[in-house]
Short mmCIF file of C-alpha atoms and ligand atoms in Angstrom, two decimals:
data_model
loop_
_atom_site.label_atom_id
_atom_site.label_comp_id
_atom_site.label_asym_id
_atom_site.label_seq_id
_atom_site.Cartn_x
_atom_site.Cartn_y
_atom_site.Cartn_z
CA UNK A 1 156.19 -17.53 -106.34
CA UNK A 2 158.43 -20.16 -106.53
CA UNK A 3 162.44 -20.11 -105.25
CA UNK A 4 164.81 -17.89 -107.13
CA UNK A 5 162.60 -15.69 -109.18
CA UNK A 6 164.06 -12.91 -107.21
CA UNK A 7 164.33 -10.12 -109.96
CA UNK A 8 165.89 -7.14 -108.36
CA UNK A 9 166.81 -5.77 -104.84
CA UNK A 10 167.14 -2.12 -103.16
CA UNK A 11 170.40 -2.14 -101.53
CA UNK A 12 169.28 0.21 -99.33
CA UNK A 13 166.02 -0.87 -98.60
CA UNK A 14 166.84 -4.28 -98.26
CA UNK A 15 169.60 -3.24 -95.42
CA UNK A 16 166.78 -1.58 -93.32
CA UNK A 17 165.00 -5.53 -93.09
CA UNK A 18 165.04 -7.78 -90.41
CA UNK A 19 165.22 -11.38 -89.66
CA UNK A 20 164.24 -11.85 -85.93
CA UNK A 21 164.18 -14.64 -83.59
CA UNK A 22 165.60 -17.67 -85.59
CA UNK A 23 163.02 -16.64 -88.64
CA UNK A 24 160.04 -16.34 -86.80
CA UNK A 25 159.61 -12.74 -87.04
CA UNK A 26 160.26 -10.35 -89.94
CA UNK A 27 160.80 -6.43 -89.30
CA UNK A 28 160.76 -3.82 -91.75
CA UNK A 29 160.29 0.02 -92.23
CA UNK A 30 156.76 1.39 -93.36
CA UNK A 31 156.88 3.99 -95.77
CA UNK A 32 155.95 6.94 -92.98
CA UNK A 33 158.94 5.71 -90.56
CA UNK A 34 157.07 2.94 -88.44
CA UNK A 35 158.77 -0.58 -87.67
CA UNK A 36 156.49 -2.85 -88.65
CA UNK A 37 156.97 -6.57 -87.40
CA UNK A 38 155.53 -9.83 -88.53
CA UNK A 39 155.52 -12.91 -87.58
CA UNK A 40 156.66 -15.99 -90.31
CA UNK A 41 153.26 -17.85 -89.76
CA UNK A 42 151.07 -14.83 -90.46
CA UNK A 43 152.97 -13.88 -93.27
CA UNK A 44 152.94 -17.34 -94.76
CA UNK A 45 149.17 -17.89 -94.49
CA UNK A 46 148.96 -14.56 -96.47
CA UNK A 47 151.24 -15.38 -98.93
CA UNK A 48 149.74 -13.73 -102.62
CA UNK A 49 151.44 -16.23 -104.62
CA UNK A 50 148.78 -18.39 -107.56
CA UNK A 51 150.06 -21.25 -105.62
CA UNK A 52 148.46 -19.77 -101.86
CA UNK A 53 145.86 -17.70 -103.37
CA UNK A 54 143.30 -18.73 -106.50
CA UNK A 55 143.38 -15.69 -108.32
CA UNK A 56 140.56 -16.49 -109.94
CA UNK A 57 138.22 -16.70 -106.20
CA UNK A 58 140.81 -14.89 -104.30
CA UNK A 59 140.01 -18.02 -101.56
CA UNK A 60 143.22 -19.43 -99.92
CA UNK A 61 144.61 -22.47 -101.52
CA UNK A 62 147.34 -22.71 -98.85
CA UNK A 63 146.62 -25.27 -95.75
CA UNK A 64 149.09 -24.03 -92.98
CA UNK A 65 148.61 -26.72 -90.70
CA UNK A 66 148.98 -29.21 -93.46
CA UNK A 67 152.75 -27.91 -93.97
CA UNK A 68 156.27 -27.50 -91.24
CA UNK A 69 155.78 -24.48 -89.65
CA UNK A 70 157.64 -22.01 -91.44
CA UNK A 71 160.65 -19.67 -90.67
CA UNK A 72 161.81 -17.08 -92.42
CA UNK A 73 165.36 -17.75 -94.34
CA UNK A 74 165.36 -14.33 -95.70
CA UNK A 75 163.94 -11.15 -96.82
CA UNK A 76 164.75 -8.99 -99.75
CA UNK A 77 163.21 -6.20 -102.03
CA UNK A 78 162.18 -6.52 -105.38
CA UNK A 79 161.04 -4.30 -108.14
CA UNK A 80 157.82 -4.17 -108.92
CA UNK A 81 155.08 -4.73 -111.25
CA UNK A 82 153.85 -1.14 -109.94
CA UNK A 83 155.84 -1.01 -106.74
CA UNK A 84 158.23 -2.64 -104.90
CA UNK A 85 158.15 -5.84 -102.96
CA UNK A 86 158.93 -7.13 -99.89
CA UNK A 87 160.16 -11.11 -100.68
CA UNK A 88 160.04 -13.32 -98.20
CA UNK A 89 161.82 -16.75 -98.27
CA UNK A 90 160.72 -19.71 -95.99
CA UNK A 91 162.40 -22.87 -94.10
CA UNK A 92 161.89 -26.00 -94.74
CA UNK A 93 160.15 -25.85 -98.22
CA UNK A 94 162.28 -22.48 -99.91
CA UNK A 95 158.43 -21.16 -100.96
CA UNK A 96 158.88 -17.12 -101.28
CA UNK A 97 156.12 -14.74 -100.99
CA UNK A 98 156.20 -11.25 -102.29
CA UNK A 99 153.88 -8.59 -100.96
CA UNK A 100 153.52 -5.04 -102.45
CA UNK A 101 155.18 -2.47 -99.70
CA UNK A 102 151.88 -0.48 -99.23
CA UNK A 103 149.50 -3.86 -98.29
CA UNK A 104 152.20 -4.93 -95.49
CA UNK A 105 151.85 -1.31 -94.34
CA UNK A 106 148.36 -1.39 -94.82
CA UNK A 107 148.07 -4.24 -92.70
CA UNK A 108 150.62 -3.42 -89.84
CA UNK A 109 150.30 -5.00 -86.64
CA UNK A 110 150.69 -1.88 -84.64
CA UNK A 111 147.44 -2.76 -82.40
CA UNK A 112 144.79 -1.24 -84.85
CA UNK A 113 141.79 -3.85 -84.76
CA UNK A 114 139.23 -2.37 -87.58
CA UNK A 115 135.70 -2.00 -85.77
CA UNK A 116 133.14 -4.83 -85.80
CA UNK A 117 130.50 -3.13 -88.32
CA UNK A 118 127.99 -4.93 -86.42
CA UNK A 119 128.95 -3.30 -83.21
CA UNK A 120 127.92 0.30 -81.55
CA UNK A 121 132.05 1.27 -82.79
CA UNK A 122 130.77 1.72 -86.37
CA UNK A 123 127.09 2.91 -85.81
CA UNK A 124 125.74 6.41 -85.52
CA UNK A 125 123.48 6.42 -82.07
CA UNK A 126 120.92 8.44 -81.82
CA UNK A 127 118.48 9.98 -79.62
CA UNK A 128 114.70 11.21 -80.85
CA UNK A 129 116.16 14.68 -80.96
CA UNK A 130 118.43 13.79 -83.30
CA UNK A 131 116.41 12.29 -85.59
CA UNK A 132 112.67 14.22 -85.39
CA UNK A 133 109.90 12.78 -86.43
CA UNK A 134 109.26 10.45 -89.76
CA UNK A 135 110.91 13.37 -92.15
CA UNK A 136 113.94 13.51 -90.33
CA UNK A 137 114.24 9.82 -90.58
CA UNK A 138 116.67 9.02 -93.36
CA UNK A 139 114.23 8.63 -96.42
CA UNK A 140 113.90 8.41 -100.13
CA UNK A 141 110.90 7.98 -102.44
CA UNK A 142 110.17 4.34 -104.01
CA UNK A 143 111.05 5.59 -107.08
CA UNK A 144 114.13 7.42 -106.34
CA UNK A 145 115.30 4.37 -104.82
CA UNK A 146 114.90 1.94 -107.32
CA UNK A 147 116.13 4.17 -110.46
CA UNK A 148 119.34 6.11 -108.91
CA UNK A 149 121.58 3.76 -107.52
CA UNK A 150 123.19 6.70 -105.44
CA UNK A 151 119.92 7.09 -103.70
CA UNK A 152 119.67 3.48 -102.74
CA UNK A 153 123.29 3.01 -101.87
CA UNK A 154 122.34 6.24 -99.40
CA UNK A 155 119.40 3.87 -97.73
CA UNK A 156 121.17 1.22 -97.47
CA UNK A 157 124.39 3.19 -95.87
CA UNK A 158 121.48 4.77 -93.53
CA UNK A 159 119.93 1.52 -92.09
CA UNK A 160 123.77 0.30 -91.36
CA UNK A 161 124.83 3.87 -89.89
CA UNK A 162 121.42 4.58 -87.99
CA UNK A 163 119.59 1.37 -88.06
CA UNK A 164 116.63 2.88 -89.83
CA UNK A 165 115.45 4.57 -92.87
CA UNK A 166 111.95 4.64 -94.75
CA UNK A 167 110.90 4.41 -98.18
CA UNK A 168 107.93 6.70 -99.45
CA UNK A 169 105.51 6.24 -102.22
CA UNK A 170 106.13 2.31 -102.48
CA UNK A 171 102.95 1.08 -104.03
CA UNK A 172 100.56 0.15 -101.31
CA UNK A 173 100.13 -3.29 -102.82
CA UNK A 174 99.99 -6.46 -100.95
CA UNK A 175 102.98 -8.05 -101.41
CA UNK A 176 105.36 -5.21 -102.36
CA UNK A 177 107.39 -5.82 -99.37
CA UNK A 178 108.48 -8.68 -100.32
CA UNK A 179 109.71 -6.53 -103.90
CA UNK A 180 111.45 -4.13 -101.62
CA UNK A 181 113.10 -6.98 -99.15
CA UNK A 182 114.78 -8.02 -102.54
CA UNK A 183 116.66 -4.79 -103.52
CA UNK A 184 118.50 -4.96 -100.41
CA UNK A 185 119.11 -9.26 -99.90
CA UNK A 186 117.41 -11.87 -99.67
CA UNK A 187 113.69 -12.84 -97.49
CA UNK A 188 114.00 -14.39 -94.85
CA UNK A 189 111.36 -16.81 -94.39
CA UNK A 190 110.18 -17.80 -90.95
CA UNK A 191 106.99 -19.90 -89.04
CA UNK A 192 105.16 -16.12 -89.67
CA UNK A 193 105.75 -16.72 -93.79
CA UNK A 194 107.83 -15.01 -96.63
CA UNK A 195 105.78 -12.15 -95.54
CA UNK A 196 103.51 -11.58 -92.18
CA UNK A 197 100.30 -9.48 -91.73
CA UNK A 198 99.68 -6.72 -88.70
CA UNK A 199 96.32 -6.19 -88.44
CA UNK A 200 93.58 -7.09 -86.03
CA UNK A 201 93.19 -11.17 -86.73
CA UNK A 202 90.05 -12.85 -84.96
CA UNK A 203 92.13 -15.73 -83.60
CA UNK A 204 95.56 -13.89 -82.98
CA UNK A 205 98.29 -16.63 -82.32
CA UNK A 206 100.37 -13.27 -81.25
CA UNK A 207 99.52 -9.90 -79.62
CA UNK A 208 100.70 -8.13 -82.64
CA UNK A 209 97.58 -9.19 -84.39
CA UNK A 210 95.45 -7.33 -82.25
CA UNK A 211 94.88 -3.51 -81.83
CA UNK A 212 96.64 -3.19 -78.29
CA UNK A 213 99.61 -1.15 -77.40
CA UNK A 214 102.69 -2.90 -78.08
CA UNK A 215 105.62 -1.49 -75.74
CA UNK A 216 109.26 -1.38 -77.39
CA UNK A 217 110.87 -4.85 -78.81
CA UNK A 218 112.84 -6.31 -80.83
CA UNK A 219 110.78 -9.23 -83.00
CA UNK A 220 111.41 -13.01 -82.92
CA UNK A 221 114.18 -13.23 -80.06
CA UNK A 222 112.60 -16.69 -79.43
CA UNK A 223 114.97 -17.51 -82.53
CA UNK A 224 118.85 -17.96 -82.64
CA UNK A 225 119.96 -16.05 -85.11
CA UNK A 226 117.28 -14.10 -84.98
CA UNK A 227 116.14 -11.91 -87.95
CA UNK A 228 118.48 -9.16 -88.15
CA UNK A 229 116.74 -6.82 -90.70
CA UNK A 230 112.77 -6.00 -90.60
CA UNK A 231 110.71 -4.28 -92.60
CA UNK A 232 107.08 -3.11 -92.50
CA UNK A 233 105.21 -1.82 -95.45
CA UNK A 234 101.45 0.52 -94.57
CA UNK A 235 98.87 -0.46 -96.57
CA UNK A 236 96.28 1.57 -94.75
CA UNK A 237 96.67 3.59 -91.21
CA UNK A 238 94.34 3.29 -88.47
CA UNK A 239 91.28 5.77 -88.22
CA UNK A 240 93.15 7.00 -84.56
CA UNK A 241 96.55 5.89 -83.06
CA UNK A 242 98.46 2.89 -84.09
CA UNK A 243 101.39 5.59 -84.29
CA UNK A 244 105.17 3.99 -84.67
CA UNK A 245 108.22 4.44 -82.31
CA UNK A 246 111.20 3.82 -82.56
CA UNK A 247 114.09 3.74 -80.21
CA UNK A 248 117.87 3.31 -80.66
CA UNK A 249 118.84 -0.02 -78.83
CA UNK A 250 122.72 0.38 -79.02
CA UNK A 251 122.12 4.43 -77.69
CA UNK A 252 119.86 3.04 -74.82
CA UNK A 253 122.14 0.53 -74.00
CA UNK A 254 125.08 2.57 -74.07
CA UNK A 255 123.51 5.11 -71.36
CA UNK A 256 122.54 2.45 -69.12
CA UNK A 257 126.46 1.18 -69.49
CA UNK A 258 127.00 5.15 -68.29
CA UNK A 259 124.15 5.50 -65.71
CA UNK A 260 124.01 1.94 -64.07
CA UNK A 261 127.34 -0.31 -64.83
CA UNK A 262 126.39 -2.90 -62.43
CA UNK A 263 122.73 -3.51 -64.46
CA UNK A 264 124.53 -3.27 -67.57
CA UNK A 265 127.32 -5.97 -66.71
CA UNK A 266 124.36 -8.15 -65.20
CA UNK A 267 122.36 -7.70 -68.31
CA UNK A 268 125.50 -8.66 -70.72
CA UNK A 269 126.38 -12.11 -68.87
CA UNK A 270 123.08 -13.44 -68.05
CA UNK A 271 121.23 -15.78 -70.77
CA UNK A 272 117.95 -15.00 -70.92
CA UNK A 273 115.14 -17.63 -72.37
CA UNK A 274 112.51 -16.50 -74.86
CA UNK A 275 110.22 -19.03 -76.40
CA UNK A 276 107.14 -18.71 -79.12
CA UNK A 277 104.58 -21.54 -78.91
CA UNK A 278 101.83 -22.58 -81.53
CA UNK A 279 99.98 -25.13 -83.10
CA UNK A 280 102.76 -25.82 -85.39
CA UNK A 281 105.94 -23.93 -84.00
CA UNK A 282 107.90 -24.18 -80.84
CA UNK A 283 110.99 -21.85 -81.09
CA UNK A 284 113.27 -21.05 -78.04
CA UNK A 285 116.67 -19.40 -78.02
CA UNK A 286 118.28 -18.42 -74.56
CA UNK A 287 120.70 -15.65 -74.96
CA UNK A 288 121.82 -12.35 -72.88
CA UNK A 289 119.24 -9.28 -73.44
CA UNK A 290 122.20 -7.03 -74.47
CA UNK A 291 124.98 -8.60 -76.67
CA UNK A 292 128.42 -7.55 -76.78
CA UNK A 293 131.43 -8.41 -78.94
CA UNK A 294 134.68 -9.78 -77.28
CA UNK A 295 136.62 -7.10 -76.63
CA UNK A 296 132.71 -6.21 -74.38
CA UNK A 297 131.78 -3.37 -77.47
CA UNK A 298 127.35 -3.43 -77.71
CA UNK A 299 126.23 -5.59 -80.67
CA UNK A 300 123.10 -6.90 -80.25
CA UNK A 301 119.95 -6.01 -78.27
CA UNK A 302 117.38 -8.86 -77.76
CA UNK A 303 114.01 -7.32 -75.47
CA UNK A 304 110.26 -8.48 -75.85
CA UNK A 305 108.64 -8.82 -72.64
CA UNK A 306 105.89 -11.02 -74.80
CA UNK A 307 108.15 -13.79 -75.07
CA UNK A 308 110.62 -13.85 -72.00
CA UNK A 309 110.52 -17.10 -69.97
CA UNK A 310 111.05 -17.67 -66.20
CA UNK A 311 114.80 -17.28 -65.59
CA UNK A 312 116.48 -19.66 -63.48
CA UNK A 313 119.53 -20.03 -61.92
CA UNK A 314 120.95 -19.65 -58.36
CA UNK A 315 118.11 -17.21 -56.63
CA UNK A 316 120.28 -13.93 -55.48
CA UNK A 317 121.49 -14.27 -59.33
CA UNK A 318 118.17 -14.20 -60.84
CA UNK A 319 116.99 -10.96 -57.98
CA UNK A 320 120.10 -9.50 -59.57
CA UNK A 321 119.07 -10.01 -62.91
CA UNK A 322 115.65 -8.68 -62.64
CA UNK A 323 116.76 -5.55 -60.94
CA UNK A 324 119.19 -4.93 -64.15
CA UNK A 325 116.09 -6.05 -66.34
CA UNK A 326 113.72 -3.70 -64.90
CA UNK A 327 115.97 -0.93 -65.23
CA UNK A 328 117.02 -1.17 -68.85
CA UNK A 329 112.91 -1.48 -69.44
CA UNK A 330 112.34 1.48 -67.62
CA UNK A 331 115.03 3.06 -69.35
CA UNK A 332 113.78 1.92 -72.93
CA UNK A 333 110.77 3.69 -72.24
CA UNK A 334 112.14 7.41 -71.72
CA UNK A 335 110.22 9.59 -73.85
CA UNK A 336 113.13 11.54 -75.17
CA UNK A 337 114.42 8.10 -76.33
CA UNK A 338 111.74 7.29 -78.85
CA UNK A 339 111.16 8.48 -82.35
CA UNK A 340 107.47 8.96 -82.97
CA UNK A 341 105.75 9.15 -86.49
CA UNK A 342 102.89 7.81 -88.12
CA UNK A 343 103.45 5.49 -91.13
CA UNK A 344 100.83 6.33 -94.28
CA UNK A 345 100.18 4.07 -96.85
CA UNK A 346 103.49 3.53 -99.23
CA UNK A 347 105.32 4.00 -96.62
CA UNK A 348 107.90 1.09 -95.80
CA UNK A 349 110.20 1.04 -92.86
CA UNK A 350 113.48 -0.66 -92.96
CA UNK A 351 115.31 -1.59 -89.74
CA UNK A 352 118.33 -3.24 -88.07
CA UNK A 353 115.83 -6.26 -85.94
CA UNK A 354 119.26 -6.16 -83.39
CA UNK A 355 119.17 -2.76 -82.62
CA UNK A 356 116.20 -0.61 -83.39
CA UNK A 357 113.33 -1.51 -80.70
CA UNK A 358 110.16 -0.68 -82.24
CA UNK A 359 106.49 -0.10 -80.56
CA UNK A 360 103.00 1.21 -81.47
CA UNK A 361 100.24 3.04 -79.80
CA UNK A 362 97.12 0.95 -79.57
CA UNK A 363 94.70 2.19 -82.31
CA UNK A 364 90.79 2.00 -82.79
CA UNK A 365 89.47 -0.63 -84.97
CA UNK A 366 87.42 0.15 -87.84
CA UNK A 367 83.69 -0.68 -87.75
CA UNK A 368 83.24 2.45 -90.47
CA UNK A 369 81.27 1.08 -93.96
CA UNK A 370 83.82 2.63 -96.10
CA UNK A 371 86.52 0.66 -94.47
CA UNK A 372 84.69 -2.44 -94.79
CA UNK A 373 84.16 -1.71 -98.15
CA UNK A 374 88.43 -1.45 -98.35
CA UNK A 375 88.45 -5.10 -97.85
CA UNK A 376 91.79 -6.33 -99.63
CA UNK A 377 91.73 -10.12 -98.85
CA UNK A 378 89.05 -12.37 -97.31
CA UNK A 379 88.06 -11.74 -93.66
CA UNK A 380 89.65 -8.17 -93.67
CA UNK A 381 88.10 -6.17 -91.41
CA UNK A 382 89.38 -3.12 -92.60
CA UNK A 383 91.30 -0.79 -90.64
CA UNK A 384 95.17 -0.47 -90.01
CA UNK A 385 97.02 -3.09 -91.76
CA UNK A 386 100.91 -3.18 -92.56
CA UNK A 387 102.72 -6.38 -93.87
CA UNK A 388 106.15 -6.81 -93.14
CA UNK A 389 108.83 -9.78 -93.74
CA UNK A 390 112.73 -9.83 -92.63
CA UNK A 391 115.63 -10.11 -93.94
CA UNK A 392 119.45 -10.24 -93.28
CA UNK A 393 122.32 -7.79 -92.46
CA UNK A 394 124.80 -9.39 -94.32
CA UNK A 395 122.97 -9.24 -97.27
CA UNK A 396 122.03 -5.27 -97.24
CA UNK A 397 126.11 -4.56 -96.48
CA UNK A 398 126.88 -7.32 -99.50
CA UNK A 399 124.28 -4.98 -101.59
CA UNK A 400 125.49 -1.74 -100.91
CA UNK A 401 129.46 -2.78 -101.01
CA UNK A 402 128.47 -4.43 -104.76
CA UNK A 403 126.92 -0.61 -105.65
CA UNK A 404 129.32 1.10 -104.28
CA UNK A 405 131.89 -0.83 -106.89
CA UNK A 406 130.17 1.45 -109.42
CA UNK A 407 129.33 4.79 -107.63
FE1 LIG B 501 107.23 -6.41 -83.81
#
């Protein structure tokens, strides 16, 4: 908006605004009675106008630290388009911003700071009771998923709310994960491949491939950023065991931060190394095994005993450190703490990789002629075999926020 284009004022309204501290604060009234205050540079970098704002992108034209600091001159009212607006005139330049009444309001600095959706403030945590077994997980059939976009805005809600939800019935195909990664973001491909096979391997270059129990983790915290959705898609179930559990990272963490705050504090500050070595890779990241946001709020959960290194640092430090360790893996292991349900084929789990820990039960592996006969690639010896590939956060919320434009 450019100087003097002032239409209209509200006598009265403009009489209740405020020009503070030599222009470098603005007060007005919100519409329920609050004082809302402002501050000249916050206002100006938020300034609406075509010349601050591309309307086209909505991304900032303005560069605030390429202008004077502004103060504000004065502050008027203005009718309209739709409602009335607050116009705000700066020093040095004259430049006037107009904002509609209800997005100042909307945006009041009254100490509100909107949750972190990555962070336990905006989750739902659970405990196995809360969830049952696989039908209580949040669920919907393949093909309810791909042809109502309700249903899939519902999974997609349910793996940001709970960390978890399964599809049903998706075709037990090799491969299909990689279909289903892509109605929710985009693949992410790693050292393992767009897509990775769990089976029993003859040569496993990880314990995965094998048909041993393998206690709750989180996958790939030898890599910063790590993976932060994973999914896993059955192709065929084991003869016996190779059951799934599940356990809610952010919920664990949060009754260790109740039952032990010392461990918890410990566990939050210390850097922990994790590396994955092969014949082609080398990947190490070094970062605390529970992740909080500034304001100390759980955000991340990084455990896989697999791929911990030695920890080093000054030696009553690293005692400390294992004590908290060993008590948050004691803790992850509490029964009542795990979701446990067998995956059939077609079914395809979905999961937050920074907050769900997942396990399995170590299962038998076939030696049966039928399941030799079941063969689906070369070397296949039959049995239990799920593929699985990750995926991104980010890209799930920027899916469902795009469907929910049209639900
Ligand atoms: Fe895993």
């Amino acid at each position: 908006m450019t100087p003097g284009s002032l239409s209209s004022t509200s006598g009265t309204a403009t009489a209740s605004l405020a020009v503070r501290a030599g222009g470098g604060w603005l007060e007005l009234p919100a519409p329920d009675g609050r004082a809302l205050r402002f501050p000249a540079a916050w206002l100006r970098d938020n300034c609406p106008c075509e010349q601050c704002l591309d309307p086209v992108t909505g991304q900032r034209l303005l560069d605030l630290a390429g202008i004077p600091a502004p103060a504000i001159t004065a502050a008027a009212v203005a009718a309209g388009p739709g409602e009335d607006r607050v116009v705000v005139t700066y020093a040095p330049d004259g430049h006037q911003s107009a904002f509609a009444w209800s997005w100042l309001a909307g945006h009041a600095l009254d100490g509100t700071v909107p949750p972190d959706p990555r962070t336990e403030d905006a989750k739902e945590l659970w405990q196995a009771a809360d969830l049952g077994g696989l039908p209580s997980l949040p669920a919907a059939g393949w093909a309810a998923y791909t042809g109502d976009p309700a249903a899939r805005a519902a999974i997609l809600a349910a793996v940001l709310g709970y960390g978890v939800a399964v599809l049903h019935e998706v075709p037990a195909e090799p491969g299909t994960v990689l279909a289903v990664a892509e109605t929710l973001g985009y693949v992410r491909e790693t050292n393992y491949g767009r897509l990775f096979d769990v089976r029993v391997e003859p040569s496993p270059d990880n314990l995965a491939f094998t048909s041993r129990e393998i206690l709750p983790h989180t996958d790939n915290p030898y890599r910063d950023p790590v993976p932060t959705i994973q999914l896993l898609h059955c192709l065929r179930d084991a003869a016996s065991g190779g059951d799934t559990l599940l356990v809610d990272g952010f919920a664990a963490a949060a009754l260790l931060r109740e039952e032990d705050p010392a461990a918890f504090a410990v566990l939050t500050a210390t850097p922990w190394p994790f590396a994955y070595t092969d014949a082609g890779t080398e990947l190490r990241a070094c970062q605390p095994l529970i992740g909080t946001d500034p304001r100390g709020r759980i955000r991340e959960v990084r455990f896989n005993g697999r791929s911990m290194q030695p920890l080093r640092g000054p030696a009553e430090q690293v005692a400390a450190a294992y004590d908290a360790y060993l008590a948050w893996a004691r803790l992850l292991r509490r029964p009542e703490l795990a979701v446990r349900t067998r995956l059939a084929p077609g079914d395809c789990l979905i999961f937050d990789n920074t907050r769900i820990l997942h396990a399995r039960t170590a299962f038998a592996i076939a030696t049966a002629a039928g399941e030799t006969a079941s063969r689906s690639a070369p070397g296949d010896a039959g049995g239990r075999h799920l593929q699985g590939c990750y995926a991104d956060l980010d890209g799930l919320a920027s899916t469902l926020a795009v469907l929910c434009r049209s639900l």
